[in-house]
Amino acid sequence: NAGVTQTPKFQVLKTGQSMTLQCAQDMNHEYMSWYRQDPGMGLRLIHYSVGAGITDQGEVPNGYNVSRSTTEDFPLRLLSAAPSQTSVYFCASSWNDRGGGYTFGSGTRLTVV
Amino acid sequence: KQEVTQIPAALSVPEGENLVLNCSFTDSAIYNLQWFRQDPGKGLTSLLLIQSSQREQTSGRLNASLDKSSGRSTLYIAASQPGDSATYLCAVRLQGAQKLVFGQGTRLTINP
């Protein structure tokens, strides 16, 4: 089925560990993005990309890195996990035009202890 | 700064009722508005997408309207069912910015 695939679905990390959250889409969307969802804070944009080789920061980029080597994949790297990064992470993609709607993945629930 | 507000934060109604969820936004410079559904512990499922030039969109028992000049959108759910229970989120796609701005959501419970 076409869509956005995120792995893993659940992850527990110790403070200071690093990891990569994977995101892949098969709709040939130019635009991909990462959001985090926290109680009382809603969904906030971490990083986004408008095409292969192009990335930019969103509202809450600190502690995260991204790269976009292909159209399909947009991994999110946590450099040194902190308890404040405990959250649910969503990847989303869309056509990079003003009319495009967003398709979201099923999320990764991350706990940092 | 664009702000999106959803009222009410929670709503509980008996099965079969028609209901309206509200979404308001402060800046009319948007490309479109999208309504999502989120079940507990799950991802976001897109329900309806309304372009800034459109007034409404319909899908089955769902109808969404958009009044860009007043900064308002409504999601109308007809003949509600227990399976409609979920959190409903609205989000606007900003002009000149690569992001969605979300409301806090309305948690809907349909009682059998």
PDB file of C-alpha atoms in Angstrom:
ATOM      1  CA  ASN A   1       0.000   0.000   0.000  1.00  0.00           C
ATOM      2  CA  ALA A   2       1.234   3.461  -0.907  1.00  0.00           C
ATOM      3  CA  GLY A   3       2.045   5.688   2.009  1.00  0.00           C
ATOM      4  CA  VAL A   4       4.579   6.722   4.603  1.00  0.00           C
ATOM      5  CA  THR A   5       6.362   3.977   6.532  1.00  0.00           C
ATOM      6  CA  GLN A   6       8.086   4.644   9.842  1.00  0.00           C
ATOM      7  CA  THR A   7      10.331   2.314  11.803  1.00  0.00           C
ATOM      8  CA  PRO A   8      10.619   1.402  14.587  1.00  0.00           C
ATOM      9  CA  LYS A   9       7.157   1.772  16.133  1.00  0.00           C
ATOM     10  CA  PHE A  10       8.514   1.810  19.688  1.00  0.00           C
ATOM     11  CA  GLN A  11      11.952   2.508  21.120  1.00  0.00           C
ATOM     12  CA  VAL A  12      13.463   2.957  24.580  1.00  0.00           C
ATOM     13  CA  LEU A  13      16.813   4.714  24.813  1.00  0.00           C
ATOM     14  CA  LYS A  14      19.125   5.567  27.634  1.00  0.00           C
ATOM     15  CA  THR A  15      20.218   9.174  28.072  1.00  0.00           C
ATOM     16  CA  GLY A  16      23.170   9.900  25.820  1.00  0.00           C
ATOM     17  CA  GLN A  17      22.513   7.136  23.314  1.00  0.00           C
ATOM     18  CA  SER A  18      22.029   7.931  19.652  1.00  0.00           C
ATOM     19  CA  MET A  19      19.610   6.423  17.171  1.00  0.00           C
ATOM     20  CA  THR A  20      17.995   6.947  13.796  1.00  0.00           C
ATOM     21  CA  LEU A  21      14.266   6.988  13.133  1.00  0.00           C
ATOM     22  CA  GLN A  22      13.523   5.791   9.633  1.00  0.00           C
ATOM     23  CA  CYS A  23      10.936   7.241   7.262  1.00  0.00           C
ATOM     24  CA  ALA A  24      10.203   6.141   3.719  1.00  0.00           C
ATOM     25  CA  GLN A  25       7.467   7.127   1.257  1.00  0.00           C
ATOM     26  CA  ASP A  26       6.554   5.600  -2.081  1.00  0.00           C
ATOM     27  CA  MET A  27       4.393   8.393  -3.505  1.00  0.00           C
ATOM     28  CA  ASN A  28       7.255  10.328  -5.113  1.00  0.00           C
ATOM     29  CA  HIS A  29       6.494  13.306  -2.882  1.00  0.00           C
ATOM     30  CA  GLU A  30       9.101  16.058  -2.984  1.00  0.00           C
ATOM     31  CA  TYR A  31       8.335  17.379   0.477  1.00  0.00           C
ATOM     32  CA  MET A  32       9.038  15.400   3.653  1.00  0.00           C
ATOM     33  CA  SER A  33       9.003  16.496   7.267  1.00  0.00           C
ATOM     34  CA  TRP A  34       9.317  15.351  10.857  1.00  0.00           C
ATOM     35  CA  TYR A  35       6.959  16.387  13.671  1.00  0.00           C
ATOM     36  CA  ARG A  36       6.893  15.554  17.321  1.00  0.00           C
ATOM     37  CA  GLN A  37       3.675  15.309  19.303  1.00  0.00           C
ATOM     38  CA  ASP A  38       3.625  16.061  23.011  1.00  0.00           C
ATOM     39  CA  PRO A  39       0.665  16.377  25.404  1.00  0.00           C
ATOM     40  CA  GLY A  40      -0.423  19.993  25.673  1.00  0.00           C
ATOM     41  CA  MET A  41       2.023  21.092  22.959  1.00  0.00           C
ATOM     42  CA  GLY A  42       0.376  19.622  19.898  1.00  0.00           C
ATOM     43  CA  LEU A  43       2.413  18.759  16.814  1.00  0.00           C
ATOM     44  CA  ARG A  44       5.587  20.753  16.207  1.00  0.00           C
ATOM     45  CA  LEU A  45       7.834  20.726  13.163  1.00  0.00           C
ATOM     46  CA  ILE A  46      11.393  19.488  13.730  1.00  0.00           C
ATOM     47  CA  HIS A  47      13.011  19.449  10.259  1.00  0.00           C
ATOM     48  CA  TYR A  48      11.806  19.342   6.699  1.00  0.00           C
ATOM     49  CA  SER A  49      13.073  18.744   3.172  1.00  0.00           C
ATOM     50  CA  VAL A  50      11.788  20.057  -0.164  1.00  0.00           C
ATOM     51  CA  GLY A  51      13.778  17.562  -2.199  1.00  0.00           C
ATOM     52  CA  ALA A  52      16.825  15.315  -2.282  1.00  0.00           C
ATOM     53  CA  GLY A  53      19.842  17.132  -0.906  1.00  0.00           C
ATOM     54  CA  ILE A  54      17.828  20.003   0.589  1.00  0.00           C
ATOM     55  CA  THR A  55      16.892  20.198   4.261  1.00  0.00           C
ATOM     56  CA  ASP A  56      15.951  22.971   6.658  1.00  0.00           C
ATOM     57  CA  GLN A  57      15.068  23.493  10.297  1.00  0.00           C
ATOM     58  CA  GLY A  58      11.600  23.722  11.738  1.00  0.00           C
ATOM     59  CA  GLU A  59      10.443  25.022  15.117  1.00  0.00           C
ATOM     60  CA  VAL A  60      12.281  22.566  17.400  1.00  0.00           C
ATOM     61  CA  PRO A  61      15.442  21.332  15.595  1.00  0.00           C
ATOM     62  CA  ASN A  62      17.903  21.202  18.487  1.00  0.00           C
ATOM     63  CA  GLY A  63      19.251  17.727  19.193  1.00  0.00           C
ATOM     64  CA  TYR A  64      18.172  16.318  15.835  1.00  0.00           C
ATOM     65  CA  ASN A  65      19.850  15.885  12.454  1.00  0.00           C
ATOM     66  CA  VAL A  66      18.402  14.984   9.085  1.00  0.00           C
ATOM     67  CA  SER A  67      19.636  14.247   5.600  1.00  0.00           C
ATOM     68  CA  ARG A  68      17.858  13.527   2.310  1.00  0.00           C
ATOM     69  CA  SER A  69      19.938  11.502  -0.104  1.00  0.00           C
ATOM     70  CA  THR A  70      16.965  10.076  -2.037  1.00  0.00           C
ATOM     71  CA  THR A  71      13.410  11.195  -2.756  1.00  0.00           C
ATOM     72  CA  GLU A  72      12.023   8.231  -0.825  1.00  0.00           C
ATOM     73  CA  ASP A  73      13.896   8.377   2.490  1.00  0.00           C
ATOM     74  CA  PHE A  74      14.169  11.000   5.212  1.00  0.00           C
ATOM     75  CA  PRO A  75      15.806   9.639   8.392  1.00  0.00           C
ATOM     76  CA  LEU A  76      15.838  11.567  11.672  1.00  0.00           C
ATOM     77  CA  ARG A  77      18.901  11.185  13.877  1.00  0.00           C
ATOM     78  CA  LEU A  78      18.989  11.801  17.599  1.00  0.00           C
ATOM     79  CA  LEU A  79      22.579  12.693  18.381  1.00  0.00           C
ATOM     80  CA  SER A  80      22.615  12.260  22.170  1.00  0.00           C
ATOM     81  CA  ALA A  81      19.196  11.373  23.535  1.00  0.00           C
ATOM     82  CA  ALA A  82      17.750  13.365  26.416  1.00  0.00           C
ATOM     83  CA  PRO A  83      14.602  12.747  28.494  1.00  0.00           C
ATOM     84  CA  SER A  84      13.106  15.896  26.911  1.00  0.00           C
ATOM     85  CA  GLN A  85      13.086  14.015  23.598  1.00  0.00           C
ATOM     86  CA  THR A  86      10.581  11.507  24.929  1.00  0.00           C
ATOM     87  CA  SER A  87       7.736  11.961  22.474  1.00  0.00           C
ATOM     88  CA  VAL A  88       5.826  10.502  19.574  1.00  0.00           C
ATOM     89  CA  TYR A  89       7.495  11.264  16.263  1.00  0.00           C
ATOM     90  CA  PHE A  90       5.615  11.501  12.988  1.00  0.00           C
ATOM     91  CA  CYS A  91       6.983  11.672   9.483  1.00  0.00           C
ATOM     92  CA  ALA A  92       4.852  13.331   6.811  1.00  0.00           C
ATOM     93  CA  SER A  93       5.115  13.890   3.074  1.00  0.00           C
ATOM     94  CA  SER A  94       3.327  15.882   0.398  1.00  0.00           C
ATOM     95  CA  TRP A  95       3.648  17.274  -3.082  1.00  0.00           C
ATOM     96  CA  ASN A  96       5.734  20.417  -2.930  1.00  0.00           C
ATOM     97  CA  ASP A  97       3.066  22.739  -4.217  1.00  0.00           C
ATOM     98  CA  ARG A  98       0.624  25.014  -2.496  1.00  0.00           C
ATOM     99  CA  GLY A  99      -2.300  22.651  -2.919  1.00  0.00           C
ATOM    100  CA  GLY A 100      -0.718  19.487  -1.591  1.00  0.00           C
ATOM    101  CA  GLY A 101      -2.239  17.614   1.307  1.00  0.00           C
ATOM    102  CA  TYR A 102      -0.063  15.810   3.811  1.00  0.00           C
ATOM    103  CA  THR A 103       0.214  12.040   4.370  1.00  0.00           C
ATOM    104  CA  PHE A 104       1.445  10.963   7.793  1.00  0.00           C
ATOM    105  CA  GLY A 105       3.172   7.806   8.957  1.00  0.00           C
ATOM    106  CA  SER A 106       1.932   5.785  11.917  1.00  0.00           C
ATOM    107  CA  GLY A 107       4.521   7.235  14.286  1.00  0.00           C
ATOM    108  CA  THR A 108       7.418   6.170  16.490  1.00  0.00           C
ATOM    109  CA  ARG A 109       6.899   6.274  20.238  1.00  0.00           C
ATOM    110  CA  LEU A 110      10.250   7.093  21.834  1.00  0.00           C
ATOM    111  CA  THR A 111      11.044   6.963  25.536  1.00  0.00           C
ATOM    112  CA  VAL A 112      14.366   8.244  26.849  1.00  0.00           C
ATOM    113  CA  VAL A 113      15.243   7.099  30.387  1.00  0.00           C
TER     114      VAL A 113
ATOM    115  CA  LYS B   1       2.358  34.132  14.068  1.00  0.00           C
ATOM    116  CA  GLN B   2      -0.359  31.768  12.878  1.00  0.00           C
ATOM    117  CA  GLU B   3      -2.422  30.259  15.676  1.00  0.00           C
ATOM    118  CA  VAL B   4      -5.017  27.549  15.224  1.00  0.00           C
ATOM    119  CA  THR B   5      -7.706  26.971  17.831  1.00  0.00           C
ATOM    120  CA  GLN B   6     -10.191  24.130  18.061  1.00  0.00           C
ATOM    121  CA  ILE B   7     -13.351  24.311  20.093  1.00  0.00           C
ATOM    122  CA  PRO B   8     -14.523  22.368  21.990  1.00  0.00           C
ATOM    123  CA  ALA B   9     -11.527  20.490  23.373  1.00  0.00           C
ATOM    124  CA  ALA B  10     -13.755  17.510  24.112  1.00  0.00           C
ATOM    125  CA  LEU B  11     -17.244  16.504  23.071  1.00  0.00           C
ATOM    126  CA  SER B  12     -19.439  13.567  24.081  1.00  0.00           C
ATOM    127  CA  VAL B  13     -22.696  12.894  22.252  1.00  0.00           C
ATOM    128  CA  PRO B  14     -25.106   9.974  21.836  1.00  0.00           C
ATOM    129  CA  GLU B  15     -24.983   7.870  18.708  1.00  0.00           C
ATOM    130  CA  GLY B  16     -26.969   9.165  15.757  1.00  0.00           C
ATOM    131  CA  GLU B  17     -26.558  12.878  16.424  1.00  0.00           C
ATOM    132  CA  ASN B  18     -25.243  15.320  13.862  1.00  0.00           C
ATOM    133  CA  LEU B  19     -22.376  17.389  15.212  1.00  0.00           C
ATOM    134  CA  VAL B  20     -20.045  20.234  14.325  1.00  0.00           C
ATOM    135  CA  LEU B  21     -16.404  20.668  15.232  1.00  0.00           C
ATOM    136  CA  ASN B  22     -14.879  24.122  14.968  1.00  0.00           C
ATOM    137  CA  CYS B  23     -11.455  25.342  13.892  1.00  0.00           C
ATOM    138  CA  SER B  24     -10.294  28.951  13.749  1.00  0.00           C
ATOM    139  CA  PHE B  25      -7.032  30.450  12.526  1.00  0.00           C
ATOM    140  CA  THR B  26      -5.582  33.921  12.905  1.00  0.00           C
ATOM    141  CA  ASP B  27      -3.871  34.506   9.526  1.00  0.00           C
ATOM    142  CA  SER B  28      -5.816  34.041   6.294  1.00  0.00           C
ATOM    143  CA  ALA B  29      -2.617  33.627   4.222  1.00  0.00           C
ATOM    144  CA  ILE B  30      -2.999  29.885   3.837  1.00  0.00           C
ATOM    145  CA  TYR B  31      -2.790  27.481   0.904  1.00  0.00           C
ATOM    146  CA  ASN B  32      -5.223  24.990   2.335  1.00  0.00           C
ATOM    147  CA  LEU B  33      -6.747  23.482   5.470  1.00  0.00           C
ATOM    148  CA  GLN B  34      -6.733  19.790   6.274  1.00  0.00           C
ATOM    149  CA  TRP B  35      -8.810  17.814   8.765  1.00  0.00           C
ATOM    150  CA  PHE B  36      -7.254  14.719  10.320  1.00  0.00           C
ATOM    151  CA  ARG B  37      -8.473  11.956  12.561  1.00  0.00           C
ATOM    152  CA  GLN B  38      -6.217  10.391  15.202  1.00  0.00           C
ATOM    153  CA  ASP B  39      -7.142   7.249  17.109  1.00  0.00           C
ATOM    154  CA  PRO B  40      -5.427   6.647  20.474  1.00  0.00           C
ATOM    155  CA  GLY B  41      -1.822   5.578  19.996  1.00  0.00           C
ATOM    156  CA  LYS B  42      -2.114   5.811  16.216  1.00  0.00           C
ATOM    157  CA  GLY B  43      -1.047   8.108  13.416  1.00  0.00           C
ATOM    158  CA  LEU B  44      -2.954  10.861  11.633  1.00  0.00           C
ATOM    159  CA  THR B  45      -5.448   9.910   8.952  1.00  0.00           C
ATOM    160  CA  SER B  46      -6.395  12.626   6.484  1.00  0.00           C
ATOM    161  CA  LEU B  47     -10.149  13.149   6.240  1.00  0.00           C
ATOM    162  CA  LEU B  48     -10.642  16.206   4.055  1.00  0.00           C
ATOM    163  CA  LEU B  49      -8.454  18.774   2.314  1.00  0.00           C
ATOM    164  CA  ILE B  50      -9.907  22.167   1.400  1.00  0.00           C
ATOM    165  CA  GLN B  51      -7.973  24.508  -0.865  1.00  0.00           C
ATOM    166  CA  SER B  52      -7.984  28.216   0.009  1.00  0.00           C
ATOM    167  CA  SER B  53     -10.149  28.913  -3.045  1.00  0.00           C
ATOM    168  CA  GLN B  54     -12.792  26.367  -2.046  1.00  0.00           C
ATOM    169  CA  ARG B  55     -15.746  26.733   0.301  1.00  0.00           C
ATOM    170  CA  GLU B  56     -16.364  23.116   1.223  1.00  0.00           C
ATOM    171  CA  GLN B  57     -15.463  19.477   0.701  1.00  0.00           C
ATOM    172  CA  THR B  58     -17.514  16.358   1.324  1.00  0.00           C
ATOM    173  CA  SER B  59     -16.630  12.737   1.916  1.00  0.00           C
ATOM    174  CA  GLY B  60     -19.387  10.371   2.930  1.00  0.00           C
ATOM    175  CA  ARG B  61     -20.901  11.570   6.213  1.00  0.00           C
ATOM    176  CA  LEU B  62     -18.261  14.280   6.579  1.00  0.00           C
ATOM    177  CA  ASN B  63     -18.506  17.820   5.302  1.00  0.00           C
ATOM    178  CA  ALA B  64     -15.879  20.490   5.894  1.00  0.00           C
ATOM    179  CA  SER B  65     -16.364  24.166   5.177  1.00  0.00           C
ATOM    180  CA  LEU B  66     -13.844  26.969   4.934  1.00  0.00           C
ATOM    181  CA  ASP B  67     -14.357  30.716   5.335  1.00  0.00           C
ATOM    182  CA  LYS B  68     -10.872  32.050   4.814  1.00  0.00           C
ATOM    183  CA  SER B  69     -11.794  35.696   5.287  1.00  0.00           C
ATOM    184  CA  SER B  70     -13.126  35.062   8.786  1.00  0.00           C
ATOM    185  CA  GLY B  71     -10.501  32.455   9.631  1.00  0.00           C
ATOM    186  CA  ARG B  72     -12.940  29.629  10.314  1.00  0.00           C
ATOM    187  CA  SER B  73     -13.536  26.044   9.311  1.00  0.00           C
ATOM    188  CA  THR B  74     -16.104  23.553  10.495  1.00  0.00           C
ATOM    189  CA  LEU B  75     -16.237  19.781  10.254  1.00  0.00           C
ATOM    190  CA  TYR B  76     -19.786  18.462  10.144  1.00  0.00           C
ATOM    191  CA  ILE B  77     -20.337  14.787  10.990  1.00  0.00           C
ATOM    192  CA  ALA B  78     -23.757  13.412  10.105  1.00  0.00           C
ATOM    193  CA  ALA B  79     -25.443  10.508  11.893  1.00  0.00           C
ATOM    194  CA  SER B  80     -22.536   9.907  14.248  1.00  0.00           C
ATOM    195  CA  GLN B  81     -21.446   6.356  15.098  1.00  0.00           C
ATOM    196  CA  PRO B  82     -19.336   4.910  17.940  1.00  0.00           C
ATOM    197  CA  GLY B  83     -16.596   4.262  15.383  1.00  0.00           C
ATOM    198  CA  ASP B  84     -16.297   8.027  14.896  1.00  0.00           C
ATOM    199  CA  SER B  85     -14.807   8.333  18.387  1.00  0.00           C
ATOM    200  CA  ALA B  86     -11.317   9.781  18.001  1.00  0.00           C
ATOM    201  CA  THR B  87      -9.411  13.048  18.222  1.00  0.00           C
ATOM    202  CA  TYR B  88      -9.990  15.375  15.274  1.00  0.00           C
ATOM    203  CA  LEU B  89      -7.244  17.792  14.298  1.00  0.00           C
ATOM    204  CA  CYS B  90      -7.328  20.669  11.871  1.00  0.00           C
ATOM    205  CA  ALA B  91      -4.163  22.066  10.302  1.00  0.00           C
ATOM    206  CA  VAL B  92      -3.443  24.950   7.939  1.00  0.00           C
ATOM    207  CA  ARG B  93      -0.687  24.978   5.338  1.00  0.00           C
ATOM    208  CA  LEU B  94       0.957  28.364   5.482  1.00  0.00           C
ATOM    209  CA  GLN B  95       1.809  30.464   2.472  1.00  0.00           C
ATOM    210  CA  GLY B  96       5.532  31.112   2.208  1.00  0.00           C
ATOM    211  CA  ALA B  97       6.421  28.512   4.814  1.00  0.00           C
ATOM    212  CA  GLN B  98       6.941  24.788   4.531  1.00  0.00           C
ATOM    213  CA  LYS B  99       4.873  23.724   7.479  1.00  0.00           C
ATOM    214  CA  LEU B 100       1.494  22.813   8.839  1.00  0.00           C
ATOM    215  CA  VAL B 101       0.176  24.581  11.911  1.00  0.00           C
ATOM    216  CA  PHE B 102      -2.064  22.344  13.972  1.00  0.00           C
ATOM    217  CA  GLY B 103      -4.835  22.995  16.423  1.00  0.00           C
ATOM    218  CA  GLN B 104      -4.855  21.156  19.743  1.00  0.00           C
ATOM    219  CA  GLY B 105      -7.653  18.875  18.593  1.00  0.00           C
ATOM    220  CA  THR B 106     -11.172  17.952  19.659  1.00  0.00           C
ATOM    221  CA  ARG B 107     -11.543  14.628  21.460  1.00  0.00           C
ATOM    222  CA  LEU B 108     -14.867  13.173  20.308  1.00  0.00           C
ATOM    223  CA  THR B 109     -16.723  10.370  22.069  1.00  0.00           C
ATOM    224  CA  ILE B 110     -19.854   8.859  20.552  1.00  0.00           C
ATOM    225  CA  ASN B 111     -21.876   6.920  23.110  1.00  0.00           C
ATOM    226  CA  PRO B 112     -23.867   3.858  21.943  1.00  0.00           C
TER     227      PRO B 112
END
